[in-house]
XYZ file of C-alpha atoms in Angstrom:
718
model
C 128.363 107.305 65.741
C 128.074 109.122 69.079
C 130.770 110.605 71.101
C 132.356 109.248 74.123
C 132.302 111.635 77.064
C 135.050 111.435 79.518
C 135.138 112.549 83.118
C 137.289 112.657 86.147
C 135.836 113.225 89.358
C 136.397 114.310 92.880
C 134.349 116.135 95.441
C 131.061 115.469 97.460
C 130.253 114.905 100.912
C 128.546 111.488 100.204
C 130.535 108.793 98.825
C 129.057 106.227 96.433
C 129.018 103.705 99.067
C 127.053 105.977 101.396
C 124.541 106.794 98.563
C 123.798 103.050 98.072
C 123.009 102.168 101.642
C 119.723 100.489 102.168
C 117.285 103.126 103.141
C 113.698 104.250 102.426
C 113.479 105.032 98.705
C 110.846 107.653 98.164
C 109.362 107.783 101.679
C 109.055 111.322 103.318
C 109.535 111.018 106.995
C 109.009 113.947 109.366
C 112.787 114.492 109.827
C 113.520 114.686 105.954
C 115.118 118.141 105.067
C 113.978 120.008 102.048
C 115.206 123.000 100.272
C 112.718 123.873 97.449
C 109.590 124.715 99.347
C 111.305 127.514 101.579
C 114.436 128.393 99.675
C 116.349 127.230 102.664
C 116.782 123.904 104.505
C 113.410 123.034 106.327
C 112.241 119.918 108.030
C 109.259 118.261 106.488
C 107.147 118.903 109.473
C 107.644 122.681 109.139
C 106.755 122.831 105.428
C 103.080 123.689 104.657
C 103.049 122.364 101.127
C 102.687 118.897 99.410
C 106.425 118.126 98.663
C 108.171 114.775 97.834
C 111.841 113.847 97.601
C 113.318 111.371 95.157
C 116.380 110.193 96.831
C 119.837 109.214 95.501
C 119.147 105.641 96.083
C 115.993 105.619 94.121
C 117.611 107.443 91.163
C 120.678 105.011 91.261
C 118.457 101.904 91.446
C 115.966 103.001 88.657
C 118.825 103.387 86.156
C 116.459 105.332 83.883
C 117.101 106.080 80.225
C 114.835 109.054 80.479
C 113.810 111.316 83.317
C 110.081 110.338 83.324
C 110.867 107.000 84.754
C 112.077 108.672 88.032
C 109.620 111.504 88.309
C 106.556 109.253 87.885
C 107.465 107.601 91.237
C 106.033 110.685 92.984
C 102.267 110.665 93.921
C 100.347 113.288 91.834
C 103.052 113.434 89.028
C 102.444 112.199 85.576
C 105.482 113.035 83.387
C 104.418 111.957 79.869
C 107.041 110.378 77.700
C 106.951 111.691 74.082
C 109.846 109.728 72.896
C 113.626 110.401 72.847
C 113.378 112.289 76.431
C 110.769 114.745 75.067
C 107.911 115.110 77.413
C 104.722 116.766 78.645
C 103.603 117.034 82.169
C 100.588 116.665 84.519
C 100.736 117.886 88.116
C 97.490 119.263 89.349
C 96.654 119.929 85.730
C 95.639 117.633 82.691
C 98.256 116.253 80.605
C 99.469 119.252 78.635
C 102.072 121.406 77.131
C 101.215 124.355 79.096
C 103.645 126.784 80.934
C 102.309 126.109 84.349
C 105.301 124.243 85.672
C 108.564 125.625 86.906
C 111.776 123.467 86.225
C 114.658 124.378 88.554
C 118.328 123.304 88.520
C 119.692 123.629 91.992
C 117.082 126.251 92.724
C 117.466 128.504 89.602
C 114.997 128.390 86.711
C 116.229 126.369 83.569
C 114.594 128.884 81.488
C 113.569 132.616 82.011
C 110.086 133.553 82.527
C 107.932 133.824 79.344
C 110.191 131.655 77.391
C 108.690 128.196 78.582
C 109.377 125.042 76.657
C 107.591 121.862 77.853
C 110.728 119.824 76.650
C 113.169 121.851 78.727
C 114.122 118.711 80.801
C 115.596 116.914 77.944
C 118.600 119.066 78.640
C 119.083 117.472 82.030
C 121.913 115.039 82.719
C 120.369 112.131 84.643
C 123.881 110.826 85.687
C 124.528 114.204 87.537
C 121.502 114.193 89.871
C 121.731 113.728 93.646
C 118.157 114.169 94.326
C 114.897 115.515 93.006
C 112.425 117.545 94.946
C 108.862 118.050 93.667
C 106.515 120.622 95.125
C 102.832 120.166 94.032
C 100.636 123.334 93.855
C 101.498 127.072 93.474
C 104.681 128.452 94.901
C 104.643 131.654 92.926
C 105.176 133.582 96.175
C 108.738 132.315 96.341
C 109.745 131.258 92.793
C 107.471 133.593 90.691
C 105.197 132.917 87.630
C 104.943 129.442 86.105
C 105.342 127.853 89.516
C 101.561 126.782 89.480
C 100.817 123.095 88.840
C 104.167 121.995 90.121
C 107.826 122.923 90.748
C 110.511 120.366 90.046
C 113.945 121.046 91.462
C 116.767 118.904 90.128
C 119.497 118.892 92.613
C 123.098 118.136 91.293
C 125.798 115.978 92.773
C 128.263 117.798 94.985
C 132.061 117.219 95.168
C 132.903 114.356 97.148
C 135.438 114.557 100.009
C 137.258 111.469 98.787
C 138.174 110.582 95.188
C 135.388 108.858 93.342
C 134.631 107.530 89.875
C 131.987 105.807 88.092
C 131.566 104.617 84.531
C 128.634 102.904 82.918
C 127.006 101.761 79.797
C 123.493 100.620 78.850
C 121.601 99.557 75.771
C 118.391 97.984 74.724
C 117.247 95.846 71.795
C 115.795 98.786 69.888
C 118.943 100.523 69.021
C 119.310 102.699 72.208
C 122.922 102.994 73.664
C 124.350 105.286 76.318
C 127.859 105.903 77.912
C 128.020 107.793 81.060
C 130.869 108.667 83.491
C 131.352 110.853 86.585
C 133.810 111.668 89.211
C 135.075 114.031 91.793
C 137.276 114.864 94.787
C 138.250 117.407 97.204
C 141.892 118.740 97.205
C 142.442 121.204 100.078
C 139.900 123.998 99.619
C 138.878 123.132 96.263
C 136.399 120.389 95.314
C 135.087 119.603 91.831
C 132.569 117.068 90.355
C 132.281 116.238 86.559
C 129.551 114.348 84.892
C 128.728 113.545 81.360
C 126.510 111.237 79.132
C 126.373 110.413 75.418
C 123.156 108.748 74.111
C 122.480 107.329 70.781
C 119.163 105.948 69.163
C 119.265 104.293 65.791
C 116.831 102.033 63.893
C 114.331 102.209 66.667
C 110.867 100.200 66.781
C 109.252 103.650 65.650
C 109.986 105.101 62.325
C 111.900 108.461 62.173
C 112.965 108.399 65.736
C 116.732 108.366 65.781
C 118.322 110.810 68.257
C 121.564 111.814 69.868
C 122.432 113.552 73.132
C 125.670 114.790 74.751
C 125.716 116.421 78.053
C 128.569 117.549 80.238
C 128.367 119.128 83.967
C 131.166 120.678 85.868
C 130.915 121.975 89.224
C 133.833 123.522 91.168
C 133.700 124.519 94.970
C 136.078 126.768 96.573
C 135.968 127.172 100.305
C 137.470 130.585 100.884
C 137.066 130.387 104.573
C 135.163 128.254 106.942
C 132.161 130.667 106.489
C 132.571 131.775 102.768
C 132.217 129.545 99.767
C 132.441 130.163 95.980
C 130.559 127.663 93.839
C 130.488 127.487 90.136
C 128.243 125.316 87.821
C 128.472 124.885 84.105
C 126.243 122.816 81.895
C 126.815 122.289 78.133
C 124.424 119.996 76.151
C 123.676 119.110 72.466
C 120.456 117.408 71.427
C 119.290 116.179 68.055
C 116.130 114.192 67.420
C 114.038 112.976 64.536
C 110.505 113.822 65.273
C 107.996 110.892 64.547
C 104.377 111.837 63.845
C 101.578 110.556 65.918
C 99.552 107.599 64.714
C 95.987 107.362 63.469
C 93.554 104.890 65.030
C 94.157 102.167 62.355
C 97.867 102.230 62.513
C 97.869 102.317 66.350
C 95.796 99.286 66.892
C 97.489 97.394 64.113
C 100.946 98.269 65.620
C 102.035 99.776 62.518
C 104.711 102.018 63.935
C 105.020 104.243 61.006
C 105.428 108.073 60.587
C 103.750 110.268 58.129
C 106.939 112.381 57.905
C 110.710 111.611 57.720
C 111.794 115.071 57.606
C 110.734 116.445 60.841
C 113.168 117.036 63.646
C 113.949 118.926 66.871
C 117.593 120.193 67.908
C 118.838 121.939 70.872
C 122.196 123.623 71.996
C 122.191 124.794 75.558
C 124.679 126.417 77.904
C 124.068 127.329 81.436
C 126.722 128.736 83.838
C 126.468 130.138 87.150
C 128.681 131.376 90.061
C 127.389 131.500 93.645
C 128.966 133.336 96.670
C 127.744 132.107 99.963
C 128.634 133.586 103.419
C 127.550 132.538 106.929
C 127.666 135.604 109.012
C 127.012 133.596 112.112
C 124.851 130.600 113.021
C 121.608 132.463 112.414
C 122.434 134.639 109.294
C 123.554 133.702 105.881
C 123.565 135.583 102.463
C 124.044 134.255 98.917
C 124.403 135.884 95.459
C 124.213 134.054 92.270
C 125.038 135.483 88.825
C 124.215 133.422 85.874
C 124.219 133.119 82.082
C 122.209 131.020 79.760
C 122.623 130.509 75.943
C 119.928 128.363 74.302
C 119.217 127.669 70.581
C 116.197 125.397 69.740
C 115.410 124.641 65.880
C 112.627 122.631 64.692
C 110.759 121.211 61.821
C 107.814 120.000 63.971
C 105.287 117.208 63.001
C 102.690 118.959 65.270
C 102.693 122.031 63.118
C 101.733 120.210 59.849
C 98.388 121.549 58.653
C 96.205 119.265 56.475
C 92.423 119.792 55.604
C 90.338 116.913 54.207
C 87.843 119.438 52.674
C 90.255 121.810 50.926
C 92.616 120.160 48.505
C 93.365 117.012 50.678
C 96.450 116.094 48.655
C 98.392 119.171 49.934
C 99.477 120.431 53.349
C 101.779 122.971 54.971
C 104.373 122.978 57.738
C 107.095 125.216 58.947
C 110.719 125.319 60.032
C 111.350 127.615 63.009
C 114.130 128.568 65.413
C 113.887 130.068 68.891
C 117.029 131.464 70.372
C 117.635 133.314 73.602
C 120.463 134.571 76.040
C 120.071 135.419 79.649
C 122.041 137.408 81.988
C 120.881 137.660 85.616
C 121.287 137.612 89.292
C 119.573 136.336 92.357
C 120.399 137.660 96.026
C 118.997 136.005 99.052
C 119.437 136.435 102.793
C 118.174 134.187 105.489
C 117.900 135.461 109.130
C 116.837 133.532 112.128
C 115.487 135.042 115.339
C 115.163 133.637 118.794
C 111.679 135.159 119.153
C 109.177 132.427 118.237
C 111.948 130.642 116.495
C 111.429 132.871 113.569
C 113.138 132.406 110.226
C 113.002 135.102 107.425
C 114.066 134.607 103.898
C 114.222 137.656 101.726
C 115.527 138.264 98.282
C 115.520 139.921 94.813
C 116.203 138.893 91.167
C 116.673 140.325 87.914
C 116.808 138.599 84.515
C 117.525 140.176 81.023
C 116.920 137.804 78.142
C 116.902 138.947 74.548
C 115.105 136.494 72.413
C 114.507 135.917 68.515
C 112.011 133.641 66.975
C 111.257 132.991 63.313
C 109.229 130.556 61.410
C 108.831 130.145 57.646
C 106.291 128.171 55.526
C 106.979 124.825 53.805
C 104.622 123.428 51.271
C 103.946 119.635 51.440
C 102.186 116.929 49.432
C 99.967 114.400 51.054
C 99.602 110.860 49.996
C 96.207 109.533 51.256
C 95.302 106.085 52.505
C 92.414 104.407 50.771
C 89.046 104.991 52.376
C 85.808 106.765 52.281
C 86.114 110.296 51.195
C 85.907 112.730 54.234
C 87.380 109.935 56.413
C 90.612 109.438 54.735
C 94.112 109.671 56.613
C 97.316 110.589 55.371
C 100.073 107.967 54.932
C 102.996 110.165 53.799
C 103.847 113.825 53.752
C 106.757 115.097 51.602
C 108.351 118.483 51.128
C 107.463 120.164 47.818
C 109.134 123.591 48.522
C 110.580 125.783 51.337
C 109.595 129.415 51.374
C 111.955 131.209 53.725
C 110.504 134.506 52.286
C 107.169 133.617 53.726
C 107.581 134.275 57.340
C 104.798 132.912 59.629
C 106.454 134.269 62.828
C 109.453 136.736 62.887
C 109.955 138.759 66.083
C 112.621 139.799 68.436
C 112.197 140.937 72.056
C 114.029 142.067 75.094
C 112.548 140.355 78.123
C 113.129 141.964 81.499
C 112.041 140.152 84.730
C 112.347 141.813 88.036
C 111.165 140.206 91.363
C 111.310 140.851 95.124
C 110.266 138.134 97.478
C 109.943 137.732 101.295
C 108.772 134.795 103.532
C 108.503 134.556 107.399
C 107.913 131.383 109.328
C 107.550 131.412 113.121
C 106.277 129.174 115.867
C 104.262 130.723 118.676
C 103.807 127.307 120.440
C 105.955 124.214 120.157
C 103.455 122.278 117.992
C 102.596 124.968 115.460
C 104.550 126.662 112.732
C 103.133 129.480 110.691
C 104.436 130.532 107.232
C 103.425 133.810 105.302
C 105.168 135.015 102.199
C 104.748 137.239 99.188
C 106.452 138.147 95.980
C 106.207 140.936 93.346
C 106.968 140.012 89.823
C 107.315 142.385 86.869
C 107.772 141.045 83.266
C 108.338 143.702 80.496
C 108.697 143.051 76.769
C 110.328 145.381 74.265
C 109.395 143.924 70.985
C 109.633 144.113 67.285
C 107.311 142.094 65.126
C 108.561 141.968 61.677
C 105.294 140.453 60.269
C 103.259 143.592 60.770
C 106.129 146.019 61.079
C 105.017 146.743 64.692
C 107.115 147.723 67.816
C 105.749 148.026 71.191
C 106.068 147.219 74.934
C 103.937 144.922 77.223
C 104.134 144.621 80.846
C 102.780 142.069 83.036
C 103.021 142.301 86.918
C 101.503 140.698 89.966
C 101.858 140.390 93.608
C 101.265 136.888 94.970
C 100.768 135.748 98.479
C 100.734 132.469 100.485
C 99.935 131.563 104.091
C 100.123 128.250 105.706
C 100.495 126.374 108.929
C 101.924 123.133 110.265
C 100.428 121.550 113.286
C 102.348 118.663 114.818
C 100.709 117.460 117.944
C 102.585 113.994 117.960
C 106.122 113.144 117.096
C 104.753 110.529 114.702
C 102.254 112.736 112.821
C 101.519 116.240 111.510
C 98.984 118.323 109.573
C 99.230 121.330 107.461
C 96.993 123.772 105.435
C 97.675 126.453 103.179
C 96.320 129.204 100.760
C 98.443 130.070 97.935
C 98.297 132.141 94.725
C 99.647 131.560 91.275
C 100.498 133.897 88.352
C 101.642 133.247 84.774
C 101.673 135.685 81.947
C 101.264 134.265 78.443
C 104.369 132.840 76.803
C 105.722 135.199 74.147
C 105.698 132.430 71.550
C 102.009 132.287 72.018
C 101.503 136.136 71.881
C 103.254 136.483 68.554
C 101.913 133.389 66.885
C 99.982 134.300 63.698
C 96.370 133.574 64.042
C 94.996 131.100 61.646
C 93.676 132.660 58.431
C 95.408 135.924 58.700
C 98.661 137.300 57.036
C 101.017 135.226 54.863
C 99.416 134.411 51.486
C 95.829 134.910 52.538
C 95.502 138.482 51.891
C 93.918 139.061 55.119
C 95.895 141.624 57.568
C 98.069 139.653 59.926
C 96.562 139.144 63.559
C 98.245 138.048 66.597
C 97.412 137.130 70.148
C 98.042 140.461 71.911
C 94.844 139.952 73.867
C 95.942 137.048 75.887
C 95.527 137.621 79.634
C 97.871 136.666 82.386
C 96.433 133.579 84.165
C 95.836 133.703 87.928
C 95.264 130.880 90.401
C 93.923 130.442 93.829
C 94.881 127.233 95.562
C 93.292 125.970 98.761
C 94.980 122.891 100.427
C 95.146 120.510 103.487
C 97.243 117.542 104.096
C 99.245 115.697 106.569
C 101.602 112.689 107.212
C 101.967 109.779 109.550
C 105.152 107.827 110.558
C 104.637 104.593 112.397
C 106.465 101.470 113.696
C 110.013 103.261 113.958
C 109.616 104.928 110.547
C 108.805 101.596 108.768
C 105.504 102.874 107.566
C 105.072 106.386 106.257
C 101.826 107.852 104.864
C 101.034 111.288 103.485
C 98.164 112.913 101.910
C 96.938 116.199 100.329
C 93.591 117.417 99.389
C 93.498 120.614 97.066
C 91.126 122.885 95.222
C 92.516 125.309 92.789
C 90.653 127.716 90.535
C 92.362 129.356 87.493
C 91.194 132.505 85.991
C 92.273 133.417 82.350
C 93.952 130.114 82.131
C 95.623 130.133 78.677
C 94.173 126.985 76.854
C 94.302 125.791 73.173
C 91.496 124.583 70.929
C 92.705 122.017 68.301
C 91.091 122.828 65.000
C 90.186 120.312 62.428
C 93.317 120.878 60.159
C 95.518 120.313 63.208
C 96.274 123.983 63.831
C 95.794 125.550 67.202
C 93.896 128.597 68.402
C 94.829 130.136 71.746
C 92.282 131.495 74.357
C 92.517 132.739 77.756
C 89.720 130.849 79.409
C 87.261 132.428 81.872
C 87.622 129.959 84.670
C 88.798 126.437 85.419
C 88.695 124.215 88.428
C 91.300 121.617 89.577
C 90.612 119.408 92.659
C 92.073 116.161 93.812
C 93.467 113.953 96.560
C 97.037 112.577 96.541
C 98.096 109.751 98.507
C 101.535 108.191 99.201
C 102.571 105.182 101.332
C 105.693 103.400 102.077
C 106.162 100.323 104.130
C 109.364 98.468 104.966
C 108.486 95.491 107.056
C 112.095 94.294 107.062
C 115.433 94.803 105.349
C 114.275 92.621 102.666
C 111.160 94.293 101.481
C 110.118 97.754 100.573
C 106.495 98.597 99.434
C 105.642 101.938 97.859
C 102.170 102.966 96.982
C 101.296 106.326 95.310
C 98.534 107.904 93.363
C 95.999 110.605 92.836
C 92.178 110.906 92.038
C 91.359 114.370 90.384
C 88.981 116.196 88.277
C 89.670 119.117 86.039
C 86.764 121.136 84.621
C 85.921 124.234 82.628
C 83.857 126.587 84.838
C 83.578 129.137 81.925
C 85.315 128.704 78.764
C 83.989 130.531 75.652
C 84.899 128.958 72.426
C 82.809 130.579 69.831
C 81.164 133.931 69.047
C 79.245 132.671 66.089
C 75.424 132.333 66.742
C 75.416 129.493 64.155
C 77.779 127.319 66.218
C 75.935 124.855 68.497
C 78.701 125.090 71.226
C 79.224 128.424 72.564
C 80.813 127.834 75.937
C 82.637 124.633 77.580
C 81.370 125.474 81.084
C 80.675 122.222 83.036
C 82.680 120.015 80.617
C 85.818 118.118 81.743
C 89.105 119.132 80.312
C 90.756 116.705 77.911
C 93.848 114.448 78.770
C 92.701 114.631 82.440
C 92.577 111.045 83.837
C 90.470 110.827 86.960
C 93.039 108.202 88.382
C 96.701 107.938 88.102
C 99.307 105.951 90.180
C 102.682 104.522 90.463
C 103.527 101.726 92.946
C 106.379 99.495 93.450
C 107.506 96.355 95.439
C 111.382 96.044 95.996
C 113.117 93.016 97.269
C 116.742 93.054 98.824
C 117.454 89.319 99.869
C 119.313 88.518 102.852
C 120.618 85.357 101.250
C 122.344 87.465 98.419
C 122.974 90.878 100.063
C 124.051 92.734 96.844
C 120.950 91.723 94.789
C 117.988 94.007 94.236
C 114.844 93.413 92.318
C 111.559 95.346 91.897
C 108.192 95.385 90.027
C 106.457 98.620 89.350
C 102.843 99.377 88.407
C 101.857 102.579 86.446
C 98.152 103.292 86.078
C 96.405 105.872 83.918
C 92.704 105.809 83.914
C 90.522 106.758 80.876
C 90.053 110.324 79.982
C 88.295 112.458 77.208
C 90.251 113.015 74.147
C 88.413 116.078 73.064
C 87.138 119.233 74.707
C 83.488 118.448 73.857
C 83.672 115.279 75.848
C 82.551 112.816 73.097
C 85.307 110.264 72.891
C 87.420 108.665 75.674
C 90.678 106.813 75.602
C 90.608 103.733 77.930
C 93.894 104.546 79.687
C 96.249 101.701 80.625
C 97.937 99.541 83.340
C 101.643 98.949 82.865
C 104.216 96.868 84.670
C 108.046 97.381 84.685
C 110.607 95.198 86.169
C 114.124 95.972 87.326
C 116.925 93.792 88.708
C 120.583 94.561 89.731
C 123.574 92.806 91.136
C 126.941 94.354 92.723
C 130.020 92.403 92.921
C 132.855 94.504 94.425
C 133.126 97.642 92.116
C 131.081 96.172 89.349
C 127.268 96.403 88.924
C 125.330 94.599 86.400
C 121.603 95.535 85.905
C 118.572 94.981 83.597
C 115.319 96.785 83.260
C 112.190 95.403 81.577
C 109.797 98.106 80.575
C 106.333 97.210 79.712
C 106.642 93.578 80.752
C 103.415 92.352 79.252
C 104.071 94.042 75.829
C 100.871 96.017 76.242
C 99.610 98.179 73.343
C 99.159 101.692 74.789
C 99.601 105.480 73.989
C 101.323 107.968 75.996
C 98.892 110.505 74.935
C 95.597 110.522 72.758
C 94.050 113.760 71.478
C 91.267 114.693 69.004
C 89.776 117.922 67.646
C 86.145 118.791 68.564
C 84.398 118.259 65.217
C 82.318 115.210 64.611
C 84.508 114.271 61.591
C 87.790 114.684 63.679
C 89.975 111.673 64.060
C 92.026 110.578 67.152
C 95.781 111.117 67.183
C 97.827 108.602 69.263
C 101.282 109.321 70.635
C 102.195 105.594 70.789
C 104.234 103.933 73.496
C 107.147 101.542 73.151
C 106.494 97.751 73.018
C 108.330 95.577 75.714
C 111.917 96.805 76.047
C 114.900 95.079 77.623
C 117.664 97.349 78.821
C 120.760 95.987 80.241
C 123.632 97.866 81.663
C 127.164 97.551 83.296
C 128.551 100.096 85.737
C 131.963 100.460 87.443
C 131.991 102.231 90.889
C 135.254 103.348 92.664
C 135.570 105.239 95.852
C 138.730 105.838 97.681
C 137.128 106.497 101.000
C 139.632 105.260 103.750
């Protein structure tokens, strides 16, 4: 049974009642204030990037069981649900597990540079979110490497001024349950906010998919003086999930929600704590310093690491058990200075991060039970562990990771209608490593200066335009560098070989966009057109035995149009339409050096898992005849895409509908969500290796799901 997480609360400048007032949900008006794009509070019309805000009202009304339900409401964002809050991402990139996204918690990266994990957001407490800001495109000049496809800043609840408390439960028919509570207040100069969730999944529709998650967030604010504040944030989280396998084509289309393994899992223990000192020197000058610590342990017996070959003893396979652990010690200093001349604002800062990391993985031998079928086209019905071999290490390294950065950005307005922004950042990532597999030690350094320049032009009160050029930079993740190459080391008798030759990826992004607000802010429209070229982008080639080879590609291109519209014709109706059309291609990607191979280079091919169209739209209804009722219908679209890199097989994509309804009576709120209203058979992701004998692998999505919940909200605002 899962634990009940208790929480008192007090503190925050916005009471629950204020947060639930009727307002635009995800609309972005010219007067919206953002923090992420410029590391300081900035109006939308002064921000030369594509940025969206998901408000507290949207988060509250969504009542999401997982973060992807919220993030996907942003045009250009496809957060792919992999089950049990595990996920992949697509923002100006194909659906992938790549390290080209930066995840922030109140402006601070959740993980250090070089230790990216695409599942990092499963550590987030959804009940502690005030808002979410999503920047699309590179912002490496402010936040550093990995801020390329997109940057997601999860902004936590602040202490409320008056005492508040809320408590909720939710459950669905597939064995999912969650208890959540939060509260806060301000007592004199001290304010605090505490939020916790405890989730449990048992006996789901999908085999081998139980999970538990417990998170607790605590924030304490101390107003030392009217101009000086001390803020502490602490997060503690524990997560354990069975890891179901993907399905073959026959099982997928017959809705046989089985798993070829019942022993695979993922578990995580995370601690993040920070202490921030803020001081306002005057109305034009402020300084902050943040010291932080992270402690993260991630252990796995991953289903995706099972290697099986039809041609070489098909009744056997191999897998691995691995563990990745790191601690971080670091600090960020930032100063913001405003000048009267041309209304100039300058943001300058520096950061340092020291993260010792260890990673090991050892071999397990498996037996494979085959389904009946034609030889060469058979599939596996069940894997079982035959033996574990802790003595046979596949990966075994330790590394001290040093990240140092300096950044500066200046914005100024030479004329009333024009705001110009110029910024740059220098990053240096140094690795001191010990590789126990080949008994080597060494040092690797990746460094880069990245630059951006943009301008906003606002000729009218109701409209604005912007353009920008920005650079992105991402060194290879150290997990990829020290991954043993297929066919080397271990029991093969061949000397061990690693990916020491992976190059850092660089990106150049060109972008124009704008926004329009009409009818007293009832209609809001924004758009962005972008073209991004990647050089040495780290990509993977999926081999026939399910293993992965890593390459630094020559060049790739990413281009598209993002559109978002909200229309609120009356207090009763709210329409939101959002989507993107994009194309992701290889310009030059050498995949083979063998003259006997037909395919040498993927130049001109589309990248796999890259739908041309995607979108999320919603109609919400707030009836005047029953003021505390809300109802909405949401439409999610993913168009067809190639499953493989050689563009031979496509997945059709899907159209999906979700519904939500809720009613408040005094302090009580009851709600229900229906996910996948039409019970559509679809997959979150479909992939395939490049050989003609390869078979498709389906990450299947949930059938129709009914979630119900009850929430108690108390605010003692006078």
